[in-house]
Coordinates of C-alpha atoms in Angstrom, one line a residue:
X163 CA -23.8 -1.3 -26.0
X164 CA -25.9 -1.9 -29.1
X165 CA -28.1 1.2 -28.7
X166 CA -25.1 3.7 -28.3
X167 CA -25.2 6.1 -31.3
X168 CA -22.9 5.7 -33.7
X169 CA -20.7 8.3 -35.0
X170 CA -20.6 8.7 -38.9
X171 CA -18.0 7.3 -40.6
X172 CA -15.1 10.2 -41.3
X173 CA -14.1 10.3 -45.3
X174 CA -10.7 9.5 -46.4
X175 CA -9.8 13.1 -45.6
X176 CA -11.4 13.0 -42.5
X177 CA -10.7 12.9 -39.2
X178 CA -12.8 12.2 -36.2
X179 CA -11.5 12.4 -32.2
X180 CA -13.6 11.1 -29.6
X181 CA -12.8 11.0 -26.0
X182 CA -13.9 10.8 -22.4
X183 CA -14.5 7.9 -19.7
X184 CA -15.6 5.1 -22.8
X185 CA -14.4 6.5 -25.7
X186 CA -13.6 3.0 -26.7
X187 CA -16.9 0.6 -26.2
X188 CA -17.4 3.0 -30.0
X189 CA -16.1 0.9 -33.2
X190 CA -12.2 3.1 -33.7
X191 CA -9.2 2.7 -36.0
X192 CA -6.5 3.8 -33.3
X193 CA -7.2 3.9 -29.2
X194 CA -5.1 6.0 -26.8
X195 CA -5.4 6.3 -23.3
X196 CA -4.8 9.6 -21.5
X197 CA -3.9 8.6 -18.1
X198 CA -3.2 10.9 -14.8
X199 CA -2.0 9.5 -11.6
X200 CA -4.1 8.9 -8.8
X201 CA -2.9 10.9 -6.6
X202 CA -3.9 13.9 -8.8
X203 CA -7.4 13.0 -8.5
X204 CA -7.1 13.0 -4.9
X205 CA -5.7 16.1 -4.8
X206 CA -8.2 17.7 -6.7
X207 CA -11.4 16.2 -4.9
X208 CA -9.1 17.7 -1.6
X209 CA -9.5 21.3 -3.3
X210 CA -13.3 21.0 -4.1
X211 CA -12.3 21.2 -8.5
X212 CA -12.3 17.0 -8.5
X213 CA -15.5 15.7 -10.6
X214 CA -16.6 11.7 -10.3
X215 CA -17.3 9.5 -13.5
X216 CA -20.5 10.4 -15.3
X217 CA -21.5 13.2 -12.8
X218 CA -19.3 16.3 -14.5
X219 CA -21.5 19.0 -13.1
X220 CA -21.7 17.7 -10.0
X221 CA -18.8 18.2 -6.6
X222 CA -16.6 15.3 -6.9
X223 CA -16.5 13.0 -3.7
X224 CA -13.7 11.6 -2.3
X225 CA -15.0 8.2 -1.1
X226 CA -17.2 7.6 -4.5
X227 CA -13.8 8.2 -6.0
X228 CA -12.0 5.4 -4.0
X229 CA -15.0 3.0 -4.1
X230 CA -16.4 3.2 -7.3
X231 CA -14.7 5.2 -10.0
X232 CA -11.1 4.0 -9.5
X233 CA -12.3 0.4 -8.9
X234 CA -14.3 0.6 -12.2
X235 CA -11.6 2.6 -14.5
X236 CA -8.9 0.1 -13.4
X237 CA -10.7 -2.7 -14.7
X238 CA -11.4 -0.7 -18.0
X239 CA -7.8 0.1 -18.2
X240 CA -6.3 -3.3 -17.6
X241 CA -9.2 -4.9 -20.1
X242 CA -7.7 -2.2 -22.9
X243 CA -3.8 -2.8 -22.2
X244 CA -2.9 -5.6 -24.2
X245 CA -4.2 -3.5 -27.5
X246 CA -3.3 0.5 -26.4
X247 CA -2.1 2.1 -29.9
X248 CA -1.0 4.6 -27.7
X249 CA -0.4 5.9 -23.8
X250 CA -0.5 9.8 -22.9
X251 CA 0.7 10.9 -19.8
X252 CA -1.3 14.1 -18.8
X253 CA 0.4 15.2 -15.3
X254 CA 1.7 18.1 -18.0
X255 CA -1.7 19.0 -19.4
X256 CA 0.3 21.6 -21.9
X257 CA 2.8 19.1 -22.7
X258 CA 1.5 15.0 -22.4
X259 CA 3.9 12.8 -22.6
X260 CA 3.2 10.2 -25.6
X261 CA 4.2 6.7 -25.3
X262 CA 3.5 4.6 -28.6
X263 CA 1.1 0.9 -27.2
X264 CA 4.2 -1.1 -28.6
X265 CA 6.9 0.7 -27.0
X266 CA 4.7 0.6 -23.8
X267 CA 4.4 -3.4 -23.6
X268 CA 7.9 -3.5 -24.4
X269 CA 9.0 -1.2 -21.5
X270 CA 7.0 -3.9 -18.9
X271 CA 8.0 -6.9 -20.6
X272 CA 11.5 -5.6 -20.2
X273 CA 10.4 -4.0 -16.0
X274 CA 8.5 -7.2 -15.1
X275 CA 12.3 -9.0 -15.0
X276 CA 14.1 -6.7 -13.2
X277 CA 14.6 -4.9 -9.8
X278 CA 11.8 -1.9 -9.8
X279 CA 10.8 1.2 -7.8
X280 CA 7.7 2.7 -7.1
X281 CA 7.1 6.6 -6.9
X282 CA 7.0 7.6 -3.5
X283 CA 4.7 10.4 -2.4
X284 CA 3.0 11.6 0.9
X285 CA -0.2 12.9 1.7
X286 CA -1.4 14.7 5.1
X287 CA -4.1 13.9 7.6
X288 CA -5.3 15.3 10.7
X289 CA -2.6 13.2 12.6
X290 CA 0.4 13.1 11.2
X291 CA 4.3 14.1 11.6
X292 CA 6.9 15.7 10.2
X293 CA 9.5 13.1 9.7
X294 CA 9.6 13.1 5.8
X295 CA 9.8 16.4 5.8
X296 CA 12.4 17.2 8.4
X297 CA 14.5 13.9 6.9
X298 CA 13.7 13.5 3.0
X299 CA 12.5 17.1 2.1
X300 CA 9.1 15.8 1.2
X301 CA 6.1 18.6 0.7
X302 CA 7.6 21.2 2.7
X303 CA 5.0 23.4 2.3
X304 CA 2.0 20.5 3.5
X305 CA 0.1 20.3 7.6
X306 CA 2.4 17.2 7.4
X307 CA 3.3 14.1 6.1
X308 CA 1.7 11.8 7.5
X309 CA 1.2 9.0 4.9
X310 CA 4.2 7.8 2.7
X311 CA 3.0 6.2 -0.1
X312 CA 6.0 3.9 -0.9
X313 CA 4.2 1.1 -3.0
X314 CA 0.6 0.5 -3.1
X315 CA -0.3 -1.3 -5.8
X316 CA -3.7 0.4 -6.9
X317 CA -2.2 4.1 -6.7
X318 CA 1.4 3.3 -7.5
X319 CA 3.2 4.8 -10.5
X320 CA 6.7 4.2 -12.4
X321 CA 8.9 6.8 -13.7
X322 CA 10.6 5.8 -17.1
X323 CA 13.0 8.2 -19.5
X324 CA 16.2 9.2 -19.0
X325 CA 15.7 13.1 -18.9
X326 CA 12.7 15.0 -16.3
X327 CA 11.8 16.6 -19.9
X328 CA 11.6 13.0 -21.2
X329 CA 9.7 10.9 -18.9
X330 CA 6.4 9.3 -18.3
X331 CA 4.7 7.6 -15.0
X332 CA 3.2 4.5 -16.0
X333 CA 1.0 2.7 -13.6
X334 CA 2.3 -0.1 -11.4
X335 CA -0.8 -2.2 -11.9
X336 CA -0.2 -3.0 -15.7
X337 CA 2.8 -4.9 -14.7
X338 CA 0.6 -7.2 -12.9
X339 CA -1.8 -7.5 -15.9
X340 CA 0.5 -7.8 -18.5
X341 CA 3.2 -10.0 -16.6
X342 CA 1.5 -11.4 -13.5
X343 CA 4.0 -14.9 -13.9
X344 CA 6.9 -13.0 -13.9
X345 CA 6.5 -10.2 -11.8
X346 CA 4.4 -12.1 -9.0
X347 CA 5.4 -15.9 -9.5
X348 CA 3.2 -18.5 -11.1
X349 CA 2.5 -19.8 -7.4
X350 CA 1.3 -16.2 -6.3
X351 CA -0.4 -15.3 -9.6
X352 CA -2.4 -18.3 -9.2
X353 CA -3.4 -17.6 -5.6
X354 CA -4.1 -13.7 -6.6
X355 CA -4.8 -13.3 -10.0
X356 CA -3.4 -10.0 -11.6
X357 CA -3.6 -8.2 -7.9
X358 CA -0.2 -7.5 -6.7
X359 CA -1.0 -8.9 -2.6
X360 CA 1.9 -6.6 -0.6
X361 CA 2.2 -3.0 0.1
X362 CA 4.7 -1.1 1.7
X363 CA 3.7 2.4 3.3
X364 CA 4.9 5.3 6.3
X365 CA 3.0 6.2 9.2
X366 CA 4.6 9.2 9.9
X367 CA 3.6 10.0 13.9
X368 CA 7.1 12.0 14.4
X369 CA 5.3 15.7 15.8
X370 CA 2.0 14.4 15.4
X371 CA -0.5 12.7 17.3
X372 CA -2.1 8.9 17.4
X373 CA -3.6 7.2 14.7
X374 CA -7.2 6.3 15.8
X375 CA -8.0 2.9 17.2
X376 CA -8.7 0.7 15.1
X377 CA -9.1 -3.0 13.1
X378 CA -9.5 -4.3 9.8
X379 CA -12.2 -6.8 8.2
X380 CA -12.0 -10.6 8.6
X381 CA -11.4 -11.9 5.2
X382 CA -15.5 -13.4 5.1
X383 CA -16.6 -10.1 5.7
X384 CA -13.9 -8.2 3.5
X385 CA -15.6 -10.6 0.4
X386 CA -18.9 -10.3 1.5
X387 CA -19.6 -6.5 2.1
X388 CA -16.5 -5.3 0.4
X389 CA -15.7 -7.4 -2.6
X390 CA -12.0 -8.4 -2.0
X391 CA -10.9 -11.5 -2.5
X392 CA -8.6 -11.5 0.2
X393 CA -8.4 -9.1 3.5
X394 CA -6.5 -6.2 5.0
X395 CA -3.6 -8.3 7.2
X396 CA -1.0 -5.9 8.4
X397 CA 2.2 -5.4 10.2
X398 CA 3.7 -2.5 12.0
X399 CA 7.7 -2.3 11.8
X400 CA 9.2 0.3 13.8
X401 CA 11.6 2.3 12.1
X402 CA 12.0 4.9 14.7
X403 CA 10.1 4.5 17.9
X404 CA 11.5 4.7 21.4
X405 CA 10.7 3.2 25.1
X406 CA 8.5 6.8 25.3
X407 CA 6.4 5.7 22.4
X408 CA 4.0 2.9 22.1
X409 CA 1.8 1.2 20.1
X410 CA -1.8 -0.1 20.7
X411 CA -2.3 -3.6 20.0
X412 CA -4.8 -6.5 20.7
X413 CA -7.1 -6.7 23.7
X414 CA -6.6 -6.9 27.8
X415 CA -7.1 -10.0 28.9
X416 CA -9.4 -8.5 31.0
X417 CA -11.2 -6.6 28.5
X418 CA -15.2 -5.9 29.0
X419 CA -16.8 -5.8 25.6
X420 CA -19.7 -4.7 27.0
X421 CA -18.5 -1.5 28.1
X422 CA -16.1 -0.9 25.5
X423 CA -18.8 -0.7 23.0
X424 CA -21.0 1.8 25.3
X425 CA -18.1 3.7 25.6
X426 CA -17.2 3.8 21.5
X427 CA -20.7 4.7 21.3
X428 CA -20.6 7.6 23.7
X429 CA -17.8 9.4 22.1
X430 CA -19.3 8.9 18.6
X431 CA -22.4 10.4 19.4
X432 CA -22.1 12.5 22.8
X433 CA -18.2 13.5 22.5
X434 CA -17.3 11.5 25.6
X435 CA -13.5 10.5 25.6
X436 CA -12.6 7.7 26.7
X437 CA -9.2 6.1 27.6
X438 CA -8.0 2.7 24.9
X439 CA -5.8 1.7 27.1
X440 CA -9.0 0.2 29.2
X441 CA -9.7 -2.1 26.7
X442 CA -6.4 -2.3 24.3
X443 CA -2.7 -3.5 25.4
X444 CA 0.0 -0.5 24.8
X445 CA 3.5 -1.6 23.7
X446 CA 6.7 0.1 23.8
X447 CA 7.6 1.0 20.4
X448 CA 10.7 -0.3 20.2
X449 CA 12.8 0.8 17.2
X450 CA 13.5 -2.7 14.8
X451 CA 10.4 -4.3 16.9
X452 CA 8.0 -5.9 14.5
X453 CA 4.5 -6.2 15.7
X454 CA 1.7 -8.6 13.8
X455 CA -1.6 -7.4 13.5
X456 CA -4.0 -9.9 11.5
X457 CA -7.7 -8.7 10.3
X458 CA -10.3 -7.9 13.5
X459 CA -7.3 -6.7 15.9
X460 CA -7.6 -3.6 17.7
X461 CA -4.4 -1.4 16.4
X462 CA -3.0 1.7 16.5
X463 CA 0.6 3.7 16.0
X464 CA 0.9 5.9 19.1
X465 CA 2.8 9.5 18.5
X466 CA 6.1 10.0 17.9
X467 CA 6.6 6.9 16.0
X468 CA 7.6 6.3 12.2
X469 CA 5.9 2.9 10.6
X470 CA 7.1 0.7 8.2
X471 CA 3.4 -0.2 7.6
X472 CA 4.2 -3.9 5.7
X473 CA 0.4 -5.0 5.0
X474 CA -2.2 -6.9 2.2
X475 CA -2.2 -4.6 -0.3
X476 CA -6.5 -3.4 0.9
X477 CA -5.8 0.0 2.2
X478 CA -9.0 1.5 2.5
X479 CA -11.0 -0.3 5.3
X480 CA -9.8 1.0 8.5
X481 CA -12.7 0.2 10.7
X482 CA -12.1 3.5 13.7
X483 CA -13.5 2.8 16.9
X484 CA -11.8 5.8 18.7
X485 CA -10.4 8.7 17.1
X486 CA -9.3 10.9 19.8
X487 CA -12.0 12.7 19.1
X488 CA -10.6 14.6 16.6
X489 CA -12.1 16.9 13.9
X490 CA -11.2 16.4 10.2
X491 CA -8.9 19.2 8.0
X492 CA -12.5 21.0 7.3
X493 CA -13.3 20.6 11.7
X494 CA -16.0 18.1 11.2
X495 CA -15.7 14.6 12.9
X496 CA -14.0 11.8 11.1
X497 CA -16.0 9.1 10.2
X498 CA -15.9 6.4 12.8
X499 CA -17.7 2.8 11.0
X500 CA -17.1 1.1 14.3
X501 CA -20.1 -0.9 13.8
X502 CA -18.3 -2.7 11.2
X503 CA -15.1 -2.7 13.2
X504 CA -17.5 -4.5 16.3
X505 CA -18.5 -7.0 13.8
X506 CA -15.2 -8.1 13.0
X507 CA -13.6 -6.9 16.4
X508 CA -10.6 -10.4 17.6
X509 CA -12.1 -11.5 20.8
X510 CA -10.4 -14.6 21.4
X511 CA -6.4 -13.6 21.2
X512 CA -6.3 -11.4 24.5
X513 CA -3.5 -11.1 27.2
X514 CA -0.5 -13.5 27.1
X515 CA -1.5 -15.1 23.4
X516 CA -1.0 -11.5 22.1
X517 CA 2.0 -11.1 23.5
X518 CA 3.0 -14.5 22.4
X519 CA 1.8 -14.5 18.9
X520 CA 2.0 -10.8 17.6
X521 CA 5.5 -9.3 19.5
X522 CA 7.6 -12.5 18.0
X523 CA 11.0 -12.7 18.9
X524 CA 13.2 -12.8 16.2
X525 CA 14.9 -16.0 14.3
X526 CA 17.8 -16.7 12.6
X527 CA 17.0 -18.3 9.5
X528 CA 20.6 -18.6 7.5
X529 CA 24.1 -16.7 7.9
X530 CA 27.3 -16.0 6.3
X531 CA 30.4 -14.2 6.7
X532 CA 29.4 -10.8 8.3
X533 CA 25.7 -10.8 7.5
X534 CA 22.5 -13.0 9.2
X535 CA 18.7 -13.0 7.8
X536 CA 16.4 -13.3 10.4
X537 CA 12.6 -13.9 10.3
X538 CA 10.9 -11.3 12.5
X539 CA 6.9 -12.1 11.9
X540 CA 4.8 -15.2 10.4
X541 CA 1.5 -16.5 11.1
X542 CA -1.1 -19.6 9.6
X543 CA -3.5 -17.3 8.8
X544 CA -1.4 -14.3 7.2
X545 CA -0.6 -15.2 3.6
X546 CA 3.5 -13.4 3.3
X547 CA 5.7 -13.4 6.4
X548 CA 8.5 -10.2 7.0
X549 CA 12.1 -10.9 7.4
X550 CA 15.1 -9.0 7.9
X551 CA 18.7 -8.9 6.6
X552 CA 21.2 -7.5 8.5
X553 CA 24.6 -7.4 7.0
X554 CA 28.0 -5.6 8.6
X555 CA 29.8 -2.7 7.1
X556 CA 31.2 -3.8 3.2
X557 CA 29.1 -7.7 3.9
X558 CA 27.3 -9.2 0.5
X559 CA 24.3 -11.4 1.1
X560 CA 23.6 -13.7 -1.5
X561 CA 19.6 -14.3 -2.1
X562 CA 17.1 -16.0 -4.4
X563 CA 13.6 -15.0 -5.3
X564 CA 13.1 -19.1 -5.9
X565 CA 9.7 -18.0 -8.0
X566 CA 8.2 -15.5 -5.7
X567 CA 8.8 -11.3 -5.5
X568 CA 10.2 -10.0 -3.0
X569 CA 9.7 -6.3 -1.6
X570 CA 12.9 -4.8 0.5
X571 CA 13.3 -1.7 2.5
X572 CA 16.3 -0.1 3.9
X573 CA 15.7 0.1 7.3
X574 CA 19.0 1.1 8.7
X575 CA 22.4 2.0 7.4
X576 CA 23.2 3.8 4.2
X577 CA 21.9 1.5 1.9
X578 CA 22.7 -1.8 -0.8
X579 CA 23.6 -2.2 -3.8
X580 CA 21.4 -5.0 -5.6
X581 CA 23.3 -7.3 -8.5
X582 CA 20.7 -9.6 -10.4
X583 CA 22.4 -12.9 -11.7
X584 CA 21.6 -11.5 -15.6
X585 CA 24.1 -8.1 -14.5
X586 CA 21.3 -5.9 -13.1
X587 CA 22.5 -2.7 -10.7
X588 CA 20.1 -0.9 -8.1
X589 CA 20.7 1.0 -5.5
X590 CA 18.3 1.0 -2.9
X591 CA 19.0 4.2 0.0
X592 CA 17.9 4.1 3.8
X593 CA 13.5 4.8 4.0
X594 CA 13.8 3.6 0.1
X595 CA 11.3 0.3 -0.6
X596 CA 12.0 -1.8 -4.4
X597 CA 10.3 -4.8 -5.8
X598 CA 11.8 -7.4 -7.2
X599 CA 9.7 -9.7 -9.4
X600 CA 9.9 -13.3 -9.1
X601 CA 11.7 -13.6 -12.9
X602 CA 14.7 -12.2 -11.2
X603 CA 15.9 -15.6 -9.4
X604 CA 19.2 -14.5 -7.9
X605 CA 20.6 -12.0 -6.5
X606 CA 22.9 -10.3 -4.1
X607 CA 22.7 -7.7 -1.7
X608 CA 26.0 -5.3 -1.2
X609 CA 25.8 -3.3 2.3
X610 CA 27.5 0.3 1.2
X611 CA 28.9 2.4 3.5
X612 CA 31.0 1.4 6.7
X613 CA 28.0 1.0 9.2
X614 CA 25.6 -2.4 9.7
X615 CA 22.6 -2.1 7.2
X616 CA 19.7 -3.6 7.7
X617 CA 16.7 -4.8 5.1
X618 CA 13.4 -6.2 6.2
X619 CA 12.2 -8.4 3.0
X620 CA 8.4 -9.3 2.7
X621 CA 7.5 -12.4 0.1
X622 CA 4.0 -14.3 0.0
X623 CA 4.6 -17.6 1.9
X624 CA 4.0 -20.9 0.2
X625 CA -0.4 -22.0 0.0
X626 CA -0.9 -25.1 2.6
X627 CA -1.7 -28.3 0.9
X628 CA -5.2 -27.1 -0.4
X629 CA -5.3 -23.8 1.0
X630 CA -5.9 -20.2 -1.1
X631 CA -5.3 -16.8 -0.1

């Protein structure tokens, strides 16, 4: 940045403000970051007023947005955290909220060791339900509500202040860069670096219709042609689902590949439908069922369903081979990359071995008096593994993050109460997801209420001798 013009020097009675996207590659005496969530962003490209880095006077683009302005003004935020002089919240644009850089690092230092949660949003798409609007009141006014944002590392926020009028969203992310030992665990920090590896999301299906068909790149082709380090493994747990609901997963034994890519092709190009169900194996959606579904598998949610998505934190790298064919909220066609989802389509587990290795049965791992945690889902070649604690009515399960976070969800039941071996308090509600860093250690889970609660956990499973992520 040596031929950058440089600003002259203000006088003692002087003051000079410069801002913008690199404001501080110029020599300064005081830097502050003026920060709006990203879901503001989206919205705003959604209404046609969004603009991309560097291109003001040009309409802003969604996907240039998700691939290369976010990826590049997260790395320039994380670089300038450890020296902020100051944070600005914007969401207000009449009224920012102003966090001084000390008080800022203090507040994580002080999060990265105790129980946190996310701020949960949704956004709409062309297929999605009603359930967090009928049931939590979410965007009443919104098509639907179809993807609940419950913690995704890259987008996620968290509220501090005591008062709405005295509040600021900070993001997620800098938890991970500022405190990656204690919020992730030195094991997991080592394997991942200062990228938090677990999400938790809704697929909200509940009045809507099915997701498209779809997989996820294998973890060579995810570094490769995408630059992540590590790939897009998910899981599908059912919170509400029925025997009249399903869910598409992995391929017929007798499935012609031939033929199911002349028949992707022909609806992407001549609008010919076709029928999955040729090709894919359908699944009750049994509510409490957890179905695996590791990079390159065929996949979808059916309608009427409502997803605990529990998945590598990539998010953006759905590979669509059928989509129902089904215009987009402006009535043009989605985008369907299933030449990307061919190349990493999972041709070997078919039939019986999908069955056996992706619909596990679950298994009791440890009990005590009125409560059992049971492992629902774990395979070699997924990195974390889901489990599920079920305690009775008034039942407290003791637990131990043993240098690893763990991420819970109410499932079931009214909720916990969580109690952290240094006196920690957090109530966690049914649909509610919190993090609790690896720092933590013990802790115990109270069931409130009268009726059985239930809390699926997610943690990063231990590297094999040699292995990475």
């Amino acid at each position: 940045f040596d031929d950058l013009p440089r600003p002259p020097r203000p006088s003692a009675q002087e003051l000079l403000l410069l801002h913008g996207p690199g404001a501080s590659l110029l020599p300064h005496d005081l830097l502050w970051y003026a920060d709006l969530p990203k879901r503001h962003a989206e919205a705003a490209m959604a209404m046609g007023i969004g603009r991309n880095l560097g291109l003001p006077y040009d309409k802003g683009d969604l996907r240039r947005l998700f691939y290369i302005d976010w990826p590049i003004l997260d790395r320039h935020r994380d670089a300038l955290a450890p020296h902020l002089d100051g944070w600005l919240d914007t969401q207000d644009h009449d009224s920012p909220t102003y966090i001084d850089g000390d008080g800022l690092r203090a507040t994580l230092t002080h999060l990265s060791r105790r129980p946190i949660r996310t701020r949960p949003y949704f956004n709409s798409t062309p297929w999605g339900g009603h359930w967090a609007q009928i049931e939590l009141g979410f965007n009443p006014g919104a098509r639907n509500t179809a993807l609940g944002y419950e913690l995704i590392a890259p987008e996620s926020g968290v509220l501090i202040g005591t008062h709405p009028r005295q509040q600021a969203e900070i993001p997620f992310q800098l938890l991970c860069v500022l405190h990656p030992d204690a919020l992730l665990g030195p094991e997991v920090s080592a394997r991942f670096g200062t990228s938090f590896p677990i999400r938790f999301d809704y697929l909200d299906t509940l009045g809507g219709g099915n997701l498209s068909v779809h997989c996820h790149p294998k973890e060579p082709y995810m570094r490769e042609r995408f630059g992540w380090p590590y790939t897009q493994h998910e899981t599908y747990y059912l919170t509400l689902g029925g025997p009249d609901t399903r869910v598409f997963l992995g391929l017929r034994d007798d499935a012609d590949l031939d033929l199911f890519r002349k028949e992707i092709e022909e609806a992407a190009h001549d609008g010919v439908p076709m029928d999955p169900e040729d090709h894919v194996m359908t699944f009750p959606a049994e509510q409490g069922r957890l179905f695996m579904i590791p990079a390159g598998t065929p996949h979808a949610s059916g309608a009427g369903n409502l997803v605990l998505e529990i998945s590598a934190t990539p998010y953006l790298y759905s590979l669509r081979f059928y989509d129902w064919l089904r215009p987009d909220a402006n009535g043009e066609p989605r985008p369907l990359p299933y030449a990307h989802g061919l190349a990493n389509l999972e041709t070997e587990r078919r039939g019986d071995s999908v069955v056996r290795d992706l619909v596990q049965e679950p298994r009791l791992l440890r009990r005590g008096e009125g409560w059992r945690e049971e492992l629902l889902g774990a395979l070699d070649e997924m990195f974390y593994e889901v489990r599920r604690h079920v305690l009775d009515g008034g039942a407290e399960a003791d637990d131990d993050t043993a240098g690893r976070f763990h991420v819970l969800n109410v499932v079931d039941g009214e909720g916990v109460m969580l109690h952290t071996a240094a006196g920690e308090r957090h109530s966690l509600s049914y649909a509610e997801t919190l993090t609790v860093p690896a720092a933590v250690g013990p802790y115990r889970l109270a069931a409130i209420g009268a009726r059985t609660v239930k809390v699926v956990k997610a943690l990063v499973r231990s590297a094999p001798s040699g292995g990475d992520a």
